[in-house]
Coordinates of C-alpha atoms and ligand atoms in Angstrom, one line a residue:
X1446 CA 28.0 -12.4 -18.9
X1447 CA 26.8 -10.5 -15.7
X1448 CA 23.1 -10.8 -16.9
X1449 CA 22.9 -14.2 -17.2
X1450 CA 24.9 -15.3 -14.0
X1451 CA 23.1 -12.7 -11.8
X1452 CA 19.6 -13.7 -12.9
X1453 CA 20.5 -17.7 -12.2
X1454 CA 21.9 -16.6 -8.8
X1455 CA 18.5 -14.8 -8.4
X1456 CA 16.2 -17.3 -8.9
X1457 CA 18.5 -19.8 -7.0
X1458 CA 18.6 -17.6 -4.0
X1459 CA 14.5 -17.1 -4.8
X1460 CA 13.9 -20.8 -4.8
X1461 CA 16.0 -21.8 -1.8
X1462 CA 14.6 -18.7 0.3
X1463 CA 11.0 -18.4 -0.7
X1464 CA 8.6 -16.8 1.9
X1465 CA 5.0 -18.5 2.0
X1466 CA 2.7 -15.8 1.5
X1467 CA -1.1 -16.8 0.6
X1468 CA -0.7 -14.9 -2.9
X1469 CA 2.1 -16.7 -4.1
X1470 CA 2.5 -20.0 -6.0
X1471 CA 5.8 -22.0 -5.0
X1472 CA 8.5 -21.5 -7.8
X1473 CA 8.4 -22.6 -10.8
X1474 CA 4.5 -24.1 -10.1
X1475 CA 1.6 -23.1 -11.9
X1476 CA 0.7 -19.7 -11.3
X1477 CA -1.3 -18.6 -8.2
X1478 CA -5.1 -17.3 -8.8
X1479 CA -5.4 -14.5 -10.5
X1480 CA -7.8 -12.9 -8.0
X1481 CA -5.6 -13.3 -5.6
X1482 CA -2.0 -11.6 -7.6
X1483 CA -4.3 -8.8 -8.4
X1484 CA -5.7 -8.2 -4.7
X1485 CA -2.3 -8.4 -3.3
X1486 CA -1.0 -6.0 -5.4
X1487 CA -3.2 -3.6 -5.4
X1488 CA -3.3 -4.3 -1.1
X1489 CA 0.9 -4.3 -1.5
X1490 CA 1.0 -0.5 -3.0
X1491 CA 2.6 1.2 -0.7
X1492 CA 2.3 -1.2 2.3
X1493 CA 4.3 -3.2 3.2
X1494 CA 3.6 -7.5 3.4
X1495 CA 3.8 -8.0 7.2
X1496 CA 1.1 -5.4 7.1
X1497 CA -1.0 -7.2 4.3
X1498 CA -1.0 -10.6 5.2
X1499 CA -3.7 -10.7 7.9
X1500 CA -5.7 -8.1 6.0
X1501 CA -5.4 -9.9 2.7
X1502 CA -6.6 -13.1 4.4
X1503 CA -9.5 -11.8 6.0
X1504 CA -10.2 -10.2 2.6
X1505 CA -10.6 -13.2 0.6
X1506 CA -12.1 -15.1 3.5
X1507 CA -14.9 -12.7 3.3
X1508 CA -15.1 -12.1 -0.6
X1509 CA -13.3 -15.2 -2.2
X1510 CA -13.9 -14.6 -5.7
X1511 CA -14.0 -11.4 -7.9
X1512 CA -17.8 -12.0 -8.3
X1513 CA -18.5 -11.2 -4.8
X1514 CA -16.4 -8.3 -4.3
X1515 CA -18.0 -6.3 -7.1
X1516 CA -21.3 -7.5 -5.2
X1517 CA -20.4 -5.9 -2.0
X1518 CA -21.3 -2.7 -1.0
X1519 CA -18.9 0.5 -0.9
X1520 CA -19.4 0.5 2.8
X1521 CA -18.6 -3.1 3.3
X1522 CA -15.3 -2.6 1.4
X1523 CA -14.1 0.8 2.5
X1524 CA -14.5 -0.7 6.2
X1525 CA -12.4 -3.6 6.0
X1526 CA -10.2 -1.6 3.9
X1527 CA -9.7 0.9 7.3
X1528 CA -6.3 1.3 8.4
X1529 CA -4.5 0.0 4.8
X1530 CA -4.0 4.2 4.3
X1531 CA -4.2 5.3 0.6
X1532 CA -7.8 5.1 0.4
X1533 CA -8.4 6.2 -3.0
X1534 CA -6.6 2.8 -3.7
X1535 CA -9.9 1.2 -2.3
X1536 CA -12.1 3.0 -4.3
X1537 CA -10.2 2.0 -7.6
X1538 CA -10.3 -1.7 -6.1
X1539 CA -14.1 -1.3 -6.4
X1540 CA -14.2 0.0 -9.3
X1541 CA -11.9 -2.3 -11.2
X1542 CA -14.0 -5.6 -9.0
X1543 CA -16.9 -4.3 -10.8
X1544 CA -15.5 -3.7 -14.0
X1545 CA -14.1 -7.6 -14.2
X1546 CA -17.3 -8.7 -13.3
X1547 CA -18.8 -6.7 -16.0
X1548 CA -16.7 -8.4 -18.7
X1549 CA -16.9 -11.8 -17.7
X1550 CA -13.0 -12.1 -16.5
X1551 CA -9.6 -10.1 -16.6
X1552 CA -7.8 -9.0 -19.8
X1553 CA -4.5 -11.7 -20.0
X1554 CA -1.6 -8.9 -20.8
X1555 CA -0.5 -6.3 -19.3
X1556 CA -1.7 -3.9 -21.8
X1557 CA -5.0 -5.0 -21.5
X1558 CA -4.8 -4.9 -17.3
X1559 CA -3.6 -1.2 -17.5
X1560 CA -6.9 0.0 -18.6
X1561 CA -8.2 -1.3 -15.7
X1562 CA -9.1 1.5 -12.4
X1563 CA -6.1 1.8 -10.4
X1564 CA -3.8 -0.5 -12.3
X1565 CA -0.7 1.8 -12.9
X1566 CA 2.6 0.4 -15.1
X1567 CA 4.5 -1.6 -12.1
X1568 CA 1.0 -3.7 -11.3
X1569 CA -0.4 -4.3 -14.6
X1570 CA 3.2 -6.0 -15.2
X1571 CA 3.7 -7.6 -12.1
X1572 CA 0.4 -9.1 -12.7
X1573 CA 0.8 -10.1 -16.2
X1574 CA 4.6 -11.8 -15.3
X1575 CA 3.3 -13.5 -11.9
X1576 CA 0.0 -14.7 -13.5
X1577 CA 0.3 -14.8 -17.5
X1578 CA 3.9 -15.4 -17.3
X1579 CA 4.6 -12.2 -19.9
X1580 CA 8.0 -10.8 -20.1
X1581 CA 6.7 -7.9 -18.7
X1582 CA 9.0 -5.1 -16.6
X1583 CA 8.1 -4.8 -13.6
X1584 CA 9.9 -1.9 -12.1
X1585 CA 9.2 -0.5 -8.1
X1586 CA 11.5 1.4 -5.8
X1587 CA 13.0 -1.9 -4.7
X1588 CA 13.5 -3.6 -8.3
X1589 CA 15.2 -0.2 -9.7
X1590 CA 17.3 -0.3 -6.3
X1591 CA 18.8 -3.6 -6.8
X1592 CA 19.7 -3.2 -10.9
X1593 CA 20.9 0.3 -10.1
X1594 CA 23.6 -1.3 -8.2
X1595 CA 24.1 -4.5 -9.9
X1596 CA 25.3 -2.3 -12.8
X1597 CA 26.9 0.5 -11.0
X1598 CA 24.2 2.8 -12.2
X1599 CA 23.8 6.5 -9.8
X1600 CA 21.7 8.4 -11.8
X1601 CA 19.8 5.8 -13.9
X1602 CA 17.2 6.1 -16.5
X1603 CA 13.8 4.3 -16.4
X1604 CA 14.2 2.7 -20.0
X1605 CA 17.7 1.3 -18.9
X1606 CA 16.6 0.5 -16.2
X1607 CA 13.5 -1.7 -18.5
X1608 CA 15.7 -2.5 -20.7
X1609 CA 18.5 -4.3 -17.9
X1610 CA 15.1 -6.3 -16.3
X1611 CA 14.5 -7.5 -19.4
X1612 CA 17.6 -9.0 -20.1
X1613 CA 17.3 -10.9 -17.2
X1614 CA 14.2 -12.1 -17.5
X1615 CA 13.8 -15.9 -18.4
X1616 CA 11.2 -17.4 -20.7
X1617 CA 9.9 -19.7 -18.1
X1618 CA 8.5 -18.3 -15.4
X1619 CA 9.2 -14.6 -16.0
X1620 CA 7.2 -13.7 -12.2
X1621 CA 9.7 -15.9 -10.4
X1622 CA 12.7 -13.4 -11.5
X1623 CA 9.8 -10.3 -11.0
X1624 CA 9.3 -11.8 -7.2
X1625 CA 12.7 -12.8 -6.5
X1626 CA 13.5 -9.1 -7.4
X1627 CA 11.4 -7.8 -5.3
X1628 CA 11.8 -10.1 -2.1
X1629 CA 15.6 -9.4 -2.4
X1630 CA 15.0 -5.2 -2.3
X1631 CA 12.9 -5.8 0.7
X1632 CA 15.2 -8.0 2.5
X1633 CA 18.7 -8.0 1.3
X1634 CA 19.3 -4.9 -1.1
X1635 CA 17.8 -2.6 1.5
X1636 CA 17.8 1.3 1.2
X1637 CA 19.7 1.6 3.7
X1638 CA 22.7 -1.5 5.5
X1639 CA 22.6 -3.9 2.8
X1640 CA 23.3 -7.0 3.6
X1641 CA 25.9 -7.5 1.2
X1642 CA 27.8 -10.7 2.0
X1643 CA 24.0 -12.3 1.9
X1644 CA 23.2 -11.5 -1.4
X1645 CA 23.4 -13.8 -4.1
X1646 CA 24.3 -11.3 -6.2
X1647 CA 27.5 -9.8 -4.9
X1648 CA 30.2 -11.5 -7.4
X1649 CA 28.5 -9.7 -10.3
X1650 CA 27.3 -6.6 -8.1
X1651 CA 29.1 -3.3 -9.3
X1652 CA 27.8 -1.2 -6.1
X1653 CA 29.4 -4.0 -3.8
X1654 CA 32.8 -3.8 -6.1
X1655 CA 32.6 -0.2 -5.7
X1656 CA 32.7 -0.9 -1.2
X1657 CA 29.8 2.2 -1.4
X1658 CA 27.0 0.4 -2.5
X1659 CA 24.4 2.3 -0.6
X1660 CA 25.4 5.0 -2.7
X1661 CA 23.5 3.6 -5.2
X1662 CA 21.5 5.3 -6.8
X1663 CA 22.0 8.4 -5.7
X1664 CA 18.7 10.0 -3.4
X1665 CA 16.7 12.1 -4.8
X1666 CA 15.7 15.1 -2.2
X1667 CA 12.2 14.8 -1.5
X1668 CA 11.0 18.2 -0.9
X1669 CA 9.4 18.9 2.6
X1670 CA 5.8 18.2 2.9
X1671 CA 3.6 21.0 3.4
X1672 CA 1.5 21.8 7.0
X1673 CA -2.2 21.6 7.0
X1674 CA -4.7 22.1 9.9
X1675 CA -8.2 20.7 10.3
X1676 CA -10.6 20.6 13.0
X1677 CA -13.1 17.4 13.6
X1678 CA -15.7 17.5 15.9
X1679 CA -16.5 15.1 19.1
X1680 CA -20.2 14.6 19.9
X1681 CA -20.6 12.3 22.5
X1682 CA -24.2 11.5 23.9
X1683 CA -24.9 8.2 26.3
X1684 CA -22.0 6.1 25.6
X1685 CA -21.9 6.8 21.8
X1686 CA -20.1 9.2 19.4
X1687 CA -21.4 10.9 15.7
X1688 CA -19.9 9.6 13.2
X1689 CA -20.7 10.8 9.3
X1690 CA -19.4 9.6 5.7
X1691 CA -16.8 11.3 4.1
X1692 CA -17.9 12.6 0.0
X1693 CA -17.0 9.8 -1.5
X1694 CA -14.4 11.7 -4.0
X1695 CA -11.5 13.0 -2.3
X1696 CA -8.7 12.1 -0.1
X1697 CA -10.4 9.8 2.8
X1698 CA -13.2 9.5 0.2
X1699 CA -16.3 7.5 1.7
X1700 CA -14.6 6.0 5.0
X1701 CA -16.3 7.0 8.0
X1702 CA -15.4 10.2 10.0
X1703 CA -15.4 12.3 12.9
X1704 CA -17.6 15.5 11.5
X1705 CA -15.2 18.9 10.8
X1706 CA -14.4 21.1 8.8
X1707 CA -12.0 21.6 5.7
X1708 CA -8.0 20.7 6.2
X1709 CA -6.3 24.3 5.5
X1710 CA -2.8 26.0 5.5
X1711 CA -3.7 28.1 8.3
X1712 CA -3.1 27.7 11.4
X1713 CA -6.9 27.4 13.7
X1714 CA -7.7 30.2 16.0
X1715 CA -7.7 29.0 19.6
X1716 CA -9.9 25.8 18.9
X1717 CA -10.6 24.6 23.3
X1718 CA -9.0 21.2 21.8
X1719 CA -9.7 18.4 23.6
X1720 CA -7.3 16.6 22.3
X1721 CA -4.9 16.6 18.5
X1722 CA -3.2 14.6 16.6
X1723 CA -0.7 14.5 13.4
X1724 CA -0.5 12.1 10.7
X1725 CA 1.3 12.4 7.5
X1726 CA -0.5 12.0 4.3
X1727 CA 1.6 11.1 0.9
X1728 CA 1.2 14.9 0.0
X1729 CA 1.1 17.1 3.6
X1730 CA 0.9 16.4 7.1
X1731 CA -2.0 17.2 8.8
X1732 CA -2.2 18.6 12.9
X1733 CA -6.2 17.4 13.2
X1734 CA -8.0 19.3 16.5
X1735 CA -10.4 17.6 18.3
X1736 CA -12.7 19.8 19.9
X1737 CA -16.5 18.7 21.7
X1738 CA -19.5 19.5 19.9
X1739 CA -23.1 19.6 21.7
X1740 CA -25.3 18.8 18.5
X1741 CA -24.7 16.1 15.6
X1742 CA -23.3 17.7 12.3
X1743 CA -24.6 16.5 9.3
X1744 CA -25.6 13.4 8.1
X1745 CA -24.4 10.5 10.2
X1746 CA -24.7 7.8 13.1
X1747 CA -24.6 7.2 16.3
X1748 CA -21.7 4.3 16.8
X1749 CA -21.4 3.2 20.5
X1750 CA -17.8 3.5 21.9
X1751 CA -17.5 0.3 22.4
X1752 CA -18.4 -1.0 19.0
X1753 CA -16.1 1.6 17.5
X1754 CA -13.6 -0.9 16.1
X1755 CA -16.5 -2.1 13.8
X1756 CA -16.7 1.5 12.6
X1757 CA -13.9 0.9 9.5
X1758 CA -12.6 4.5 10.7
X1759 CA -8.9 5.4 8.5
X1760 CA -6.0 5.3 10.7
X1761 CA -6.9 10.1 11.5
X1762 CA -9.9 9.2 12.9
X1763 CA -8.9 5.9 14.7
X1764 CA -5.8 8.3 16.2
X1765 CA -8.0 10.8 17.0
X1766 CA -10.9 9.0 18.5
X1767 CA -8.2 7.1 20.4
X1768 CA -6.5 10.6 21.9
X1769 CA -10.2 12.1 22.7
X1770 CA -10.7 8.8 24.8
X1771 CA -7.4 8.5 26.0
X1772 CA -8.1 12.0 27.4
X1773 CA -11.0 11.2 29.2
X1774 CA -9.6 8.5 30.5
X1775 CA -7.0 10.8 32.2
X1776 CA -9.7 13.2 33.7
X1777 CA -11.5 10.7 35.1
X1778 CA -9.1 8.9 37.2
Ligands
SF4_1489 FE1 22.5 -5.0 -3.3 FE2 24.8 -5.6 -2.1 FE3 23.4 -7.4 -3.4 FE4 24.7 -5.5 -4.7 S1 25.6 -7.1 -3.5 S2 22.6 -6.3 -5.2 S3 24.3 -3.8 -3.3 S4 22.7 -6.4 -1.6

């Protein structure tokens, strides 16, 4: 029974290997704070853990319960947020902090969780089988990854793919076989080189059999992303630069920003940059011009250059601030 074997082998390998990591309970213990599995998830979207760990720490350090993150400000939150990417994530965070408090504590089941702001299918479950210990299906790039090969599968379906998870699942301690999962994608049954002869899964893996196992499943080609162009503005006046809010709906939506115009397809007339940088979005990669400014655009601040750190600027602006004094730096010496 391949099911069977492979999920013991799982949660063995989980239980000899397990990584300490400040949202996690120990295996088979009670489960970890609820708080805690739903900031870390949330803060794990798309990120990856070495990334989250300081950030999550300082997080709960600063706001320990739910209560009094849904009494901080937007500002507060956004800020220490900076540099985590996907920002609309943050916003969601607030909302869903606020909503919790609001009714007095979390819904138990993953049902419940998914009408929450910003809890998608993979959290709500991941939540609901780390904390409520539901037999929920938690299903990611790295979870589909590893069943796809266990079972040999190129092309596979998400319901098979639910269904397979399932059937490995235990009764006890569900979020051990949901973490073990996901540990062994990251580390083990990676995209790309797995580390086969590692994995405690290999006797019953069909990819390994098969001696192509990073064939499986097969890639699906990502189209390319489009090109935009933006232009943001440097205003620079005794030691200090402008700085404005970004509308709060919308990609970047209120982080602090370098004043500019809209991000277009076209390519900028000759802009007298003084310096530019890329960075790829989920959806388009942006070439961002910085080019001086006299006069402060809109409403804003004056943040001193060397208090910008505390600004909580998004990784553009940090880049681009960075490049404009990098810049300088060069034509001064
Ligand atoms: Fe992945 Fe290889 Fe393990 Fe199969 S044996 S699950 S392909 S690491």
């Amino acid at each position: 029974m391949v099911t069977a074997n492979a999920a013991k082998q799982l949660i063995q390998h989980y239980v000899d290997n397990f990584r300490r990591l400040p949202w996690r309970s120990p295996p088979g213990e009670r489960p970890p704070n609820l708080y805690r599995v739903w900031l870390s998830e949330v803060m794990l979207q798309q990120t990856t853990v070495a990334t989250v760990r300081p950030r999550f720490e300082r997080f709960v350090q600063r706001w320990p319960t739910i209560e009094s993150l849904a009494a901080a400000s937007d500002e507060a939150i956004l800020s220490e947020w900076a540099g985590l990417g996907y920002y609309a994530r943050a916003r969601n965070l607030i909302a869903c902090a606020r909503e919790v408090a609001r009714r007095g504590s979390f819904p138990t089941t993953a049902a419940g969780l998914r009408e929450l702001p910003g809890i998608g299918a993979y959290t709500s479950a991941a939540i609901a089988a780390i904390a409520f210990g539901e037999k929920a299906p938690a299903i990611d790039t790295n979870v589909e990854r590893v069943i796809s090969r266990l079972h040999g599968l190129k092309r596979p379906v998400r319901a098979e793919i639910e269904r397979l998870l399932l059937d490995m699942m235990p009764d006890d301690h569900p979020g051990d076989l949901v973490q073990a999962m996901m540990d062994l994608g990251a580390t083990i049954c990676r995209p790309k080189n797995p580390r086969c002869v590692e994995c405690p899964l290999h006797a019953d893996c069909a990819a390994f059999a098969s001696g192509t196992a990073e064939a499986f499943p097969e890639r699906r080609r990502r189209s390319a992303r489009p090109h935009k162009y933006g232009v943001a503005y440097w205003i620079e006046r005794g030691g200090s630069v402008w700085l404005v809010r970004r509308p709060s709906k919308g990609l970047l939506g209120g982080m602090a920003a370098l004043p500019g115009g809209e991000w277009t397809r076209s390519v900028p007339d000759r802009v007298n940059a003084i310096g530019a940088v890329r960075h790829v979005f989920t959806h388009f990669e942006l070439d961002l011009h910085l080019v001086p400014r006299a006069e402060p655009e809109g409403d804003g601040w004056w943040q001193p250059l060397d208090r910008l750190s505390e600004a909580g600027l998004p990784t553009l602006y940090r880049k681009a601030a960075e490049a404009v004094l990098a810049n300088n730096d060069r034509l001064a010496a």
